[in-house]
mmCIF file of C-alpha atoms in Angstrom:
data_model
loop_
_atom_site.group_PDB
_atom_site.id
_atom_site.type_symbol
_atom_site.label_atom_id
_atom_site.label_comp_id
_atom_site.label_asym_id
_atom_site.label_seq_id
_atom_site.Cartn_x
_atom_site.Cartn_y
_atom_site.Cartn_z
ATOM 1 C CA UNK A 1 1.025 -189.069 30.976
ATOM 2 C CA UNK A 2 3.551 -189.598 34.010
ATOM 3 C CA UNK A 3 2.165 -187.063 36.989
ATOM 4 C CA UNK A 4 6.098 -186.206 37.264
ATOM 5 C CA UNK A 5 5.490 -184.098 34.536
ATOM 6 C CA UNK A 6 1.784 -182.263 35.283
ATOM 7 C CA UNK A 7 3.723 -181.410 38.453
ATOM 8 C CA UNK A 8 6.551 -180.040 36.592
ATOM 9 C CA UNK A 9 4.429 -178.075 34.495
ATOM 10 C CA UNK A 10 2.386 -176.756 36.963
ATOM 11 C CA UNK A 11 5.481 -175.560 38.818
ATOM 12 C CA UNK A 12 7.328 -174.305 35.742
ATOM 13 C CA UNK A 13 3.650 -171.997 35.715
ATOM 14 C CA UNK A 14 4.749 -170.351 39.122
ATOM 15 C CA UNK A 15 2.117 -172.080 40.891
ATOM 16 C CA UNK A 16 1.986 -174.535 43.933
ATOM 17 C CA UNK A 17 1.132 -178.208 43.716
ATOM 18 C CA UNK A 18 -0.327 -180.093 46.576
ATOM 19 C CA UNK A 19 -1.751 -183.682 47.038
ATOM 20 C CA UNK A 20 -4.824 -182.419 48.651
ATOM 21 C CA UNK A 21 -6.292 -179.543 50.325
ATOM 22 C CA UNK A 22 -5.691 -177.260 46.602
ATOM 23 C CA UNK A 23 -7.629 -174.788 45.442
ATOM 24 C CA UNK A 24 -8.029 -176.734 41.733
ATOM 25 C CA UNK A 25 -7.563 -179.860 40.942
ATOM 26 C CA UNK A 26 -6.346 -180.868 37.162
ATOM 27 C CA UNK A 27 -7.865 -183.678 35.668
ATOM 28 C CA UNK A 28 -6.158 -185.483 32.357
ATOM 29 C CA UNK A 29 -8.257 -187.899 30.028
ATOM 30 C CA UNK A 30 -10.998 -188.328 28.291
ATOM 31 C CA UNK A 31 -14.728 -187.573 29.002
ATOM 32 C CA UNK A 32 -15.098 -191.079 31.046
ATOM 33 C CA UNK A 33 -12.326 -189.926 33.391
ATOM 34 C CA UNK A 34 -14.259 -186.276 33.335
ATOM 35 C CA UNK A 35 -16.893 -187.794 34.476
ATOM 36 C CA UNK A 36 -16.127 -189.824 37.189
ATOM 37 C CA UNK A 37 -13.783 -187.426 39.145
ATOM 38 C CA UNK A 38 -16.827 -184.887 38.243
ATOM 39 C CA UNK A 39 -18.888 -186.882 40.422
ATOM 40 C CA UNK A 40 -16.720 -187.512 43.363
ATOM 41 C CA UNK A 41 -14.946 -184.286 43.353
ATOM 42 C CA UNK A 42 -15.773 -181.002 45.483
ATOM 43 C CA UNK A 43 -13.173 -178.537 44.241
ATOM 44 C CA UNK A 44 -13.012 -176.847 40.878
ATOM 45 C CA UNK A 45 -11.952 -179.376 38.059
ATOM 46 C CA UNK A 46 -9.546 -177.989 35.063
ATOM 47 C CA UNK A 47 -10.419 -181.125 32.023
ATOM 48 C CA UNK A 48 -7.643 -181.562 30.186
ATOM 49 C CA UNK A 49 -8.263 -183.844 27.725
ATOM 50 C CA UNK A 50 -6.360 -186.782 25.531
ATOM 51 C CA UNK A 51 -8.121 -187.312 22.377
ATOM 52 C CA UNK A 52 -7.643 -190.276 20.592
ATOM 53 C CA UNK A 53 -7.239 -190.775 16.913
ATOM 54 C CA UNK A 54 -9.641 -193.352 16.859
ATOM 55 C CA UNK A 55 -13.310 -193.316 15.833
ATOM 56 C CA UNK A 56 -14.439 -194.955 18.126
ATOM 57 C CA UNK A 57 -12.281 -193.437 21.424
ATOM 58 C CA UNK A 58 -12.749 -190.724 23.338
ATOM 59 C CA UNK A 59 -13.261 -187.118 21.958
ATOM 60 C CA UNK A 60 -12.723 -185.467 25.442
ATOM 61 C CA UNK A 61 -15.658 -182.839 24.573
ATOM 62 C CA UNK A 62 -15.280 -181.490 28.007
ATOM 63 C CA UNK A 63 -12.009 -180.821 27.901
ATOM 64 C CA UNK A 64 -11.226 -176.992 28.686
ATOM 65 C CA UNK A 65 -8.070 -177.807 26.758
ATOM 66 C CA UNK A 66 -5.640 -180.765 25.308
ATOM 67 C CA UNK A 67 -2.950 -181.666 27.321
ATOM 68 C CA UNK A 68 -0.115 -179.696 25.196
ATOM 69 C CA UNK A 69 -1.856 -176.562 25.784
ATOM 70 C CA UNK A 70 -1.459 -177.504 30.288
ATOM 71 C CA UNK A 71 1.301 -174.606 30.054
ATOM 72 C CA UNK A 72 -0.802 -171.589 29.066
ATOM 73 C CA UNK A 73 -3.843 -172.744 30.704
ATOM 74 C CA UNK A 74 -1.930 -172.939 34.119
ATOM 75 C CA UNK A 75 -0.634 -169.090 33.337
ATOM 76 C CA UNK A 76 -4.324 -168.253 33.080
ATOM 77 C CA UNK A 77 -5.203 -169.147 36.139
ATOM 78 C CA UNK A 78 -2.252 -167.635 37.656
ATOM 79 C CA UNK A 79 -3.416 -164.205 36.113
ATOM 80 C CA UNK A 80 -6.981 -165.193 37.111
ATOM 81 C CA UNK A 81 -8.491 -165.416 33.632
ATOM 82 C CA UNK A 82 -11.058 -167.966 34.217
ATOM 83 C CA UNK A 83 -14.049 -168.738 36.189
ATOM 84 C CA UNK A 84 -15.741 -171.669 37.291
ATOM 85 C CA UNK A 85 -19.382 -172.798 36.471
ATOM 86 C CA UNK A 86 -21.417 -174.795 38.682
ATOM 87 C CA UNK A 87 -22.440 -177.982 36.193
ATOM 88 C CA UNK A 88 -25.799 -179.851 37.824
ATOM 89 C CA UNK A 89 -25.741 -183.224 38.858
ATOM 90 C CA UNK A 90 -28.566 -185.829 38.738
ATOM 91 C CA UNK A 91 -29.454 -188.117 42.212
ATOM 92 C CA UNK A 92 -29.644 -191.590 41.529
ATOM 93 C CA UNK A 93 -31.495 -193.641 44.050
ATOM 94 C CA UNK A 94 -32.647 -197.492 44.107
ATOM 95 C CA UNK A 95 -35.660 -198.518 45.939
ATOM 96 C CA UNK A 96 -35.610 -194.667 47.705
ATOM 97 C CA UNK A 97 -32.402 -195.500 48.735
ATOM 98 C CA UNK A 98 -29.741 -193.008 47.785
ATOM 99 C CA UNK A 99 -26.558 -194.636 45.819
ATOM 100 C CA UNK A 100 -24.594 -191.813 44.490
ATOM 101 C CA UNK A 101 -24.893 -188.310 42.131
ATOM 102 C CA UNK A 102 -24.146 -188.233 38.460
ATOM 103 C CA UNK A 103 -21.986 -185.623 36.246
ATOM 104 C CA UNK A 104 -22.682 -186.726 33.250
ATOM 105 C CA UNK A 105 -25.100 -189.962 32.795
ATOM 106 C CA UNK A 106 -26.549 -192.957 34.914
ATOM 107 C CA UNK A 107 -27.359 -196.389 32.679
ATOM 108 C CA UNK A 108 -29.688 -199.266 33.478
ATOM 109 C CA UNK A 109 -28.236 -201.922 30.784
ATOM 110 C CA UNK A 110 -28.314 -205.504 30.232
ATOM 111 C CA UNK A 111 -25.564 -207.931 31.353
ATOM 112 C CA UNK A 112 -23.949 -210.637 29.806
ATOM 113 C CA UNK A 113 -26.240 -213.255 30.446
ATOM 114 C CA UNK A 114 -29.256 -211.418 29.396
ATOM 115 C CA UNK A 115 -30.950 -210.349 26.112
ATOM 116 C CA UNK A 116 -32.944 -207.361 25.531
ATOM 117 C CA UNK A 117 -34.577 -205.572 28.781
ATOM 118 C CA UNK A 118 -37.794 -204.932 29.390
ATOM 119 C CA UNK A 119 -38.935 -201.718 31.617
ATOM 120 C CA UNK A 120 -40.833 -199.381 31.649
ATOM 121 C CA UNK A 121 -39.560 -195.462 31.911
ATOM 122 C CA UNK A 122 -42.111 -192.828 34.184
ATOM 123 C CA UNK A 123 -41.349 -189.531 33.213
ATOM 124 C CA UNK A 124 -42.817 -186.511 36.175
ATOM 125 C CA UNK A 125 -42.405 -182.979 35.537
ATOM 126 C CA UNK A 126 -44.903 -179.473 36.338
ATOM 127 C CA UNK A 127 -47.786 -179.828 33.963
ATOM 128 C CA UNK A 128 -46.895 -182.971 32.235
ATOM 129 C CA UNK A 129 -46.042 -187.114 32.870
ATOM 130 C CA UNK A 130 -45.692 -189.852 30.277
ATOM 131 C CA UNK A 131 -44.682 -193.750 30.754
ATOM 132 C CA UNK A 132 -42.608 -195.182 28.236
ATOM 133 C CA UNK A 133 -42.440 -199.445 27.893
ATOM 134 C CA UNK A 134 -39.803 -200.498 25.722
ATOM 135 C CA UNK A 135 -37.496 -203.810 24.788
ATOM 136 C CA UNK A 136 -34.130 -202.348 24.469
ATOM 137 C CA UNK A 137 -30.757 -203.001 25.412
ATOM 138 C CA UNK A 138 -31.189 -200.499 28.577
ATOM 139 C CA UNK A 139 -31.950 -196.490 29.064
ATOM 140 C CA UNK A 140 -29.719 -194.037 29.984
ATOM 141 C CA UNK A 141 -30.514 -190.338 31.680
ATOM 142 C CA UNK A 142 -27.820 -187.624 31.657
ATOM 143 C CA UNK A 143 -26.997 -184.314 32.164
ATOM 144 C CA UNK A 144 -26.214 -181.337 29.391
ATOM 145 C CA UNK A 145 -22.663 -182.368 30.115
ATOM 146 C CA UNK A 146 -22.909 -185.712 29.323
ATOM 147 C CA UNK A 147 -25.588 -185.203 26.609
ATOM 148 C CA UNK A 148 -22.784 -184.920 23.773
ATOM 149 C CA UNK A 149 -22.236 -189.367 22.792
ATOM 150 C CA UNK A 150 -25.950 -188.961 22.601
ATOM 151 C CA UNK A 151 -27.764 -185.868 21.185
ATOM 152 C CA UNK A 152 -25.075 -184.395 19.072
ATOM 153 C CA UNK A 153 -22.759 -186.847 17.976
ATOM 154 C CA UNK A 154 -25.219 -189.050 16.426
ATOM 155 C CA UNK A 155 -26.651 -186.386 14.758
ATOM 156 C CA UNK A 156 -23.320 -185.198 13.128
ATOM 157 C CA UNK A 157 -22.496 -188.860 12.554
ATOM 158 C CA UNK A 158 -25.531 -189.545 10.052
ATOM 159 C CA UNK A 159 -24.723 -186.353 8.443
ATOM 160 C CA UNK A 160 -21.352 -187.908 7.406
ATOM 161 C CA UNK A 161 -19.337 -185.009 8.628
ATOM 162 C CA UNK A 162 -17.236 -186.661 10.852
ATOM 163 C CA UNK A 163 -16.747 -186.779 14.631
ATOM 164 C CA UNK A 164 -17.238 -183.476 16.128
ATOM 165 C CA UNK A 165 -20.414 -182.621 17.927
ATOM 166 C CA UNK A 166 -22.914 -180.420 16.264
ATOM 167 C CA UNK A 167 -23.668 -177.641 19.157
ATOM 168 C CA UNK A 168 -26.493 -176.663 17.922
ATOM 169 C CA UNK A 169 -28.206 -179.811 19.094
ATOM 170 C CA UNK A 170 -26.350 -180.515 21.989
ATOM 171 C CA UNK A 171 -29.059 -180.149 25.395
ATOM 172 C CA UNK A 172 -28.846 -176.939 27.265
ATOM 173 C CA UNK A 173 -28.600 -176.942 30.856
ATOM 174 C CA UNK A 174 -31.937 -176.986 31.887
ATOM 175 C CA UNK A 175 -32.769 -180.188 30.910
ATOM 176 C CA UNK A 176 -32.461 -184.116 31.236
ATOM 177 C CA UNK A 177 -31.477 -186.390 28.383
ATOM 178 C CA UNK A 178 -33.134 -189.696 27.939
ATOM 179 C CA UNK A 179 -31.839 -192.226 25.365
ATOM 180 C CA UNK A 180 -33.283 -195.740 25.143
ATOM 181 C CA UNK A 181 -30.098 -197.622 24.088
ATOM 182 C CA UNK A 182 -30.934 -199.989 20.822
ATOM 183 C CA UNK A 183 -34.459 -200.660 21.386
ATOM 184 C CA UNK A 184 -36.114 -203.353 19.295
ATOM 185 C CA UNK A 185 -39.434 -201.560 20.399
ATOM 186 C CA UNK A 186 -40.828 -198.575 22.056
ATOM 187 C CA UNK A 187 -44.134 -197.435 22.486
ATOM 188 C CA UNK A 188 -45.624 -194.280 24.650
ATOM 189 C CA UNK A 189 -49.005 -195.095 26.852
ATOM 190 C CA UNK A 190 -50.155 -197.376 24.456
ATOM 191 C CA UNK A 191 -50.598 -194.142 21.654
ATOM 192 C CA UNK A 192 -48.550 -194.663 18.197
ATOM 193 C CA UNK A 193 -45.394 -192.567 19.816
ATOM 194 C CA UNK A 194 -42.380 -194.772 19.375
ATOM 195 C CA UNK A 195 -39.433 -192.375 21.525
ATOM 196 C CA UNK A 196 -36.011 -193.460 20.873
ATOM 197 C CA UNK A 197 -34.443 -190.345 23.074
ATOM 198 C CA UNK A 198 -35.592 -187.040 23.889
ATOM 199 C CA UNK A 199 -35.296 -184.113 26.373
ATOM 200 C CA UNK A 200 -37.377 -183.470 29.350
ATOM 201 C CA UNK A 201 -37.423 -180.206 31.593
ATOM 202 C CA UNK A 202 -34.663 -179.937 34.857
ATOM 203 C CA UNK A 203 -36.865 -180.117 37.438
ATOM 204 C CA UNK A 204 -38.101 -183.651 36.407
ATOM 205 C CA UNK A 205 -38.234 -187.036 37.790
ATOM 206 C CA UNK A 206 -37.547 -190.562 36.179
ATOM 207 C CA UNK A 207 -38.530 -193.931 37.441
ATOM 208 C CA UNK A 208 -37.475 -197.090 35.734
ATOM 209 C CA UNK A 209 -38.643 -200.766 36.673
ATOM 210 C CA UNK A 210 -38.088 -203.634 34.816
ATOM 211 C CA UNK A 211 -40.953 -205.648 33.745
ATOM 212 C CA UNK A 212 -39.819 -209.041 33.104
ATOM 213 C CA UNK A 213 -36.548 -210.338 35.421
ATOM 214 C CA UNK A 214 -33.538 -210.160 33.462
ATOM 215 C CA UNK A 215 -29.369 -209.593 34.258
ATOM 216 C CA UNK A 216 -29.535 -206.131 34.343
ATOM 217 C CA UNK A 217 -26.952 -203.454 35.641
ATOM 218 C CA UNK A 218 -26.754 -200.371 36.799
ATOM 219 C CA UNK A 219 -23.711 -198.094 35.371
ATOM 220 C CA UNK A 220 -21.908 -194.771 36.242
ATOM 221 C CA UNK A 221 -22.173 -195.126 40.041
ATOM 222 C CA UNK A 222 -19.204 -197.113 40.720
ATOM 223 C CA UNK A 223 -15.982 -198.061 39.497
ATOM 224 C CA UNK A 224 -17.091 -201.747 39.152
ATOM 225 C CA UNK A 225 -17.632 -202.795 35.749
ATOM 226 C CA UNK A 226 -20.064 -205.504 36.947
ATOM 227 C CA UNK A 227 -22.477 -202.431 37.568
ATOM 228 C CA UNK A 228 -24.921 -202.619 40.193
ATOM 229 C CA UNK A 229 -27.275 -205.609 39.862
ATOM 230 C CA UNK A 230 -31.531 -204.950 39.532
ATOM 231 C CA UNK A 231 -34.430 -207.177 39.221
ATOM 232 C CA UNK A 232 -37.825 -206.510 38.225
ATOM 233 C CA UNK A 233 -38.796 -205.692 41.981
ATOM 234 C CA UNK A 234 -36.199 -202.825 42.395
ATOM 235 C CA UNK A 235 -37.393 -199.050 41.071
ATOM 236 C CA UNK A 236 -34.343 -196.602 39.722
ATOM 237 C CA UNK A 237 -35.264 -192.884 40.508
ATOM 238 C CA UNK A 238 -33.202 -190.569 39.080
ATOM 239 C CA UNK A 239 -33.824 -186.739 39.510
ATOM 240 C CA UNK A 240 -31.948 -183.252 40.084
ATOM 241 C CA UNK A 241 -29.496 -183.008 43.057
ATOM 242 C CA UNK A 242 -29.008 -180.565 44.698
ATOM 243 C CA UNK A 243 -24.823 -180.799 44.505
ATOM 244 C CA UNK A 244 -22.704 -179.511 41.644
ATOM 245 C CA UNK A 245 -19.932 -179.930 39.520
ATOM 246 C CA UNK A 246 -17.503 -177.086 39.736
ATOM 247 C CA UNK A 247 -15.423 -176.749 36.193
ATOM 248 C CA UNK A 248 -12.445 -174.443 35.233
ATOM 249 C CA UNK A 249 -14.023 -172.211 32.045
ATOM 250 C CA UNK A 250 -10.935 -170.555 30.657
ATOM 251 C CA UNK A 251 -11.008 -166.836 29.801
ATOM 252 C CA UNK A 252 -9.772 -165.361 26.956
#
C-alpha cells in the first residue's frame, strides 16, 4: 500500500491529512502492525487491515475494516459516526524495572540456541494465587485484544471450520490471557492440574522466573527480533497499566 494513496483517499473524504499533531491516526496491516503502533501510540487508532490468503498469515481480527472499504470509513468519521473505546494495556517490567506497556501480548520464549524453558509462572489476584512450573517453549500473557491467535482461533481450528475466530470464546475485557506455548509438561503446585492456557481476573499480577539458565527472550516490547535477553536470575512482572489504547469503533 503506497501512503500516496491513504493520503489521497483521505483527502478525496473531505478531510485533512497531517504528519503529526492529527486528531486520528490510520493504521494499515495486519494484527502485528495493530499491535505495535497500539502500544506506542496516544491518539485514536482507525485498523485497517490486509488479510492474507494464507493460513497461516495474518487475519487482521482487529481491523475496524479492510483496506478497500478506507473510503466509507473516512466519510464516517467525517459525519461523526464512530466512537472510540479505551482498550487496556498490560505493564511489563523486568527485575521492577519498567520496560514498556503491551496492546495485545508480552512473550518470554526460547532462542535459538536453547531447547525447552523452564520457569515457573506466579499468578496474584483478590482472593486467589497459584504457581505454575512448566517445560515449554515459553508463556505468553495478553490482553482481550490480543487474546484472538490464542483462545479462539485454536478453538475454531480443531473444530475444522476454518480460520475465523469463534467469539464466543474469545476473553472479555476484564481479564488476562495466559498461554504456555508447546509445553512438554505442566503441573500446578505440585496437585494433578496440568494448565495449558487459561484466563485470570484484570486486576491480576504475573511473575515469571526461569528455573534452569537457558537463551531465553523477551518479545513484544521492541522492534528487535533478538527480543530482550533473561536468565534465571531476572523476574518478568507483568500486570494492568494504567494507559490505554484508544481505537476507532465504527458506527453504523
Amino acid at each position: 500500500v503506497r501512503p500516496q494513496e491513504v493520503v489521497r483517499t483521505v483527502r478525496e473524504s473531505g478531510l485533512e491529512f497531517a504528519a503529526k499533531d492529527a486528531d486520528i491516526a490510520i493504521v494499515i496491516g495486519g494484527d502485528g502492525v495493530f499491535s505495535y503502533f497500539g502500544r506506542v501510540t496516544s491518539i485514536p487508532l482507525l485498523f485497517v487491515g490486509v488479510r492474507s490468503r494464507k493460513a497461516t498469515g495474518s487475519k487482521a481480527y482487529l481491523a475496524a475494516v479492510n483496506l478497500d472499504e478506507l473510503g466509507s470509513a473516512l466519510e464516517k468519521i467525517k459525519r461523526g459516526r464512530y466512537e472510540v473505546k479505551k482498550c487496556k494495556r498490560l505493564e511489563v517490567l523486568l527485575n521492577k524495572r519498567k520496560l514498556a506497556d503491551v496492546f495485545t501480548d508480552v512473550t518470554l520464549e526460547r532462542g535459538a540456541d536453547s531447547n525447552c524453558l523452564r520457569y515457573k509462572l506466579v499468578a496474584r489476584g483478590k482472593d486467589f494465587g497459584f504457581t505454575d512450573f512448566a517445560i515449554a517453549n515459553g508463556v505468553i500473557v495478553c490482553t482481550s485484544a490480543g487474546s484472538t491467535g490464542y483462545f479462539s482461533y485454536l478453538d475454531k481450528f480443531r473444530q475444522g471450520d476454518g480460520f475465523e475466530p469463534d467469539v464466543s470464546s474469545t476473553m472479555k475485557p476484564d481479564q488476562i490471557g495466559i498461554c504456555h506455548i508447546i509445553p512438554t509438561y505442566t503441573e500446578r503446585d505440585n496437585s494433578s492440574i496440568h494448565p495449558l492456557r487459561y484466563r485470570i481476573p484484570w486486576e491480576s499480577e504475573v511473575k515469571i522466573q526461569l528455573t534452569r539458565d537457558a537463551d531465553a527472550r523477551l518479545y513484544g516490547i521492541t522492534r528487535s527480533q533478538r527480543g530482550i535477553r533473561v536468565g534465571s536470575e531476572d523476574v518478568v512482572h507483568v500486570r494492568p497499566s494504567s494507559n490505554t489504547t484508544q481505537v476507532v469503533k465504527l458506527l453504523n
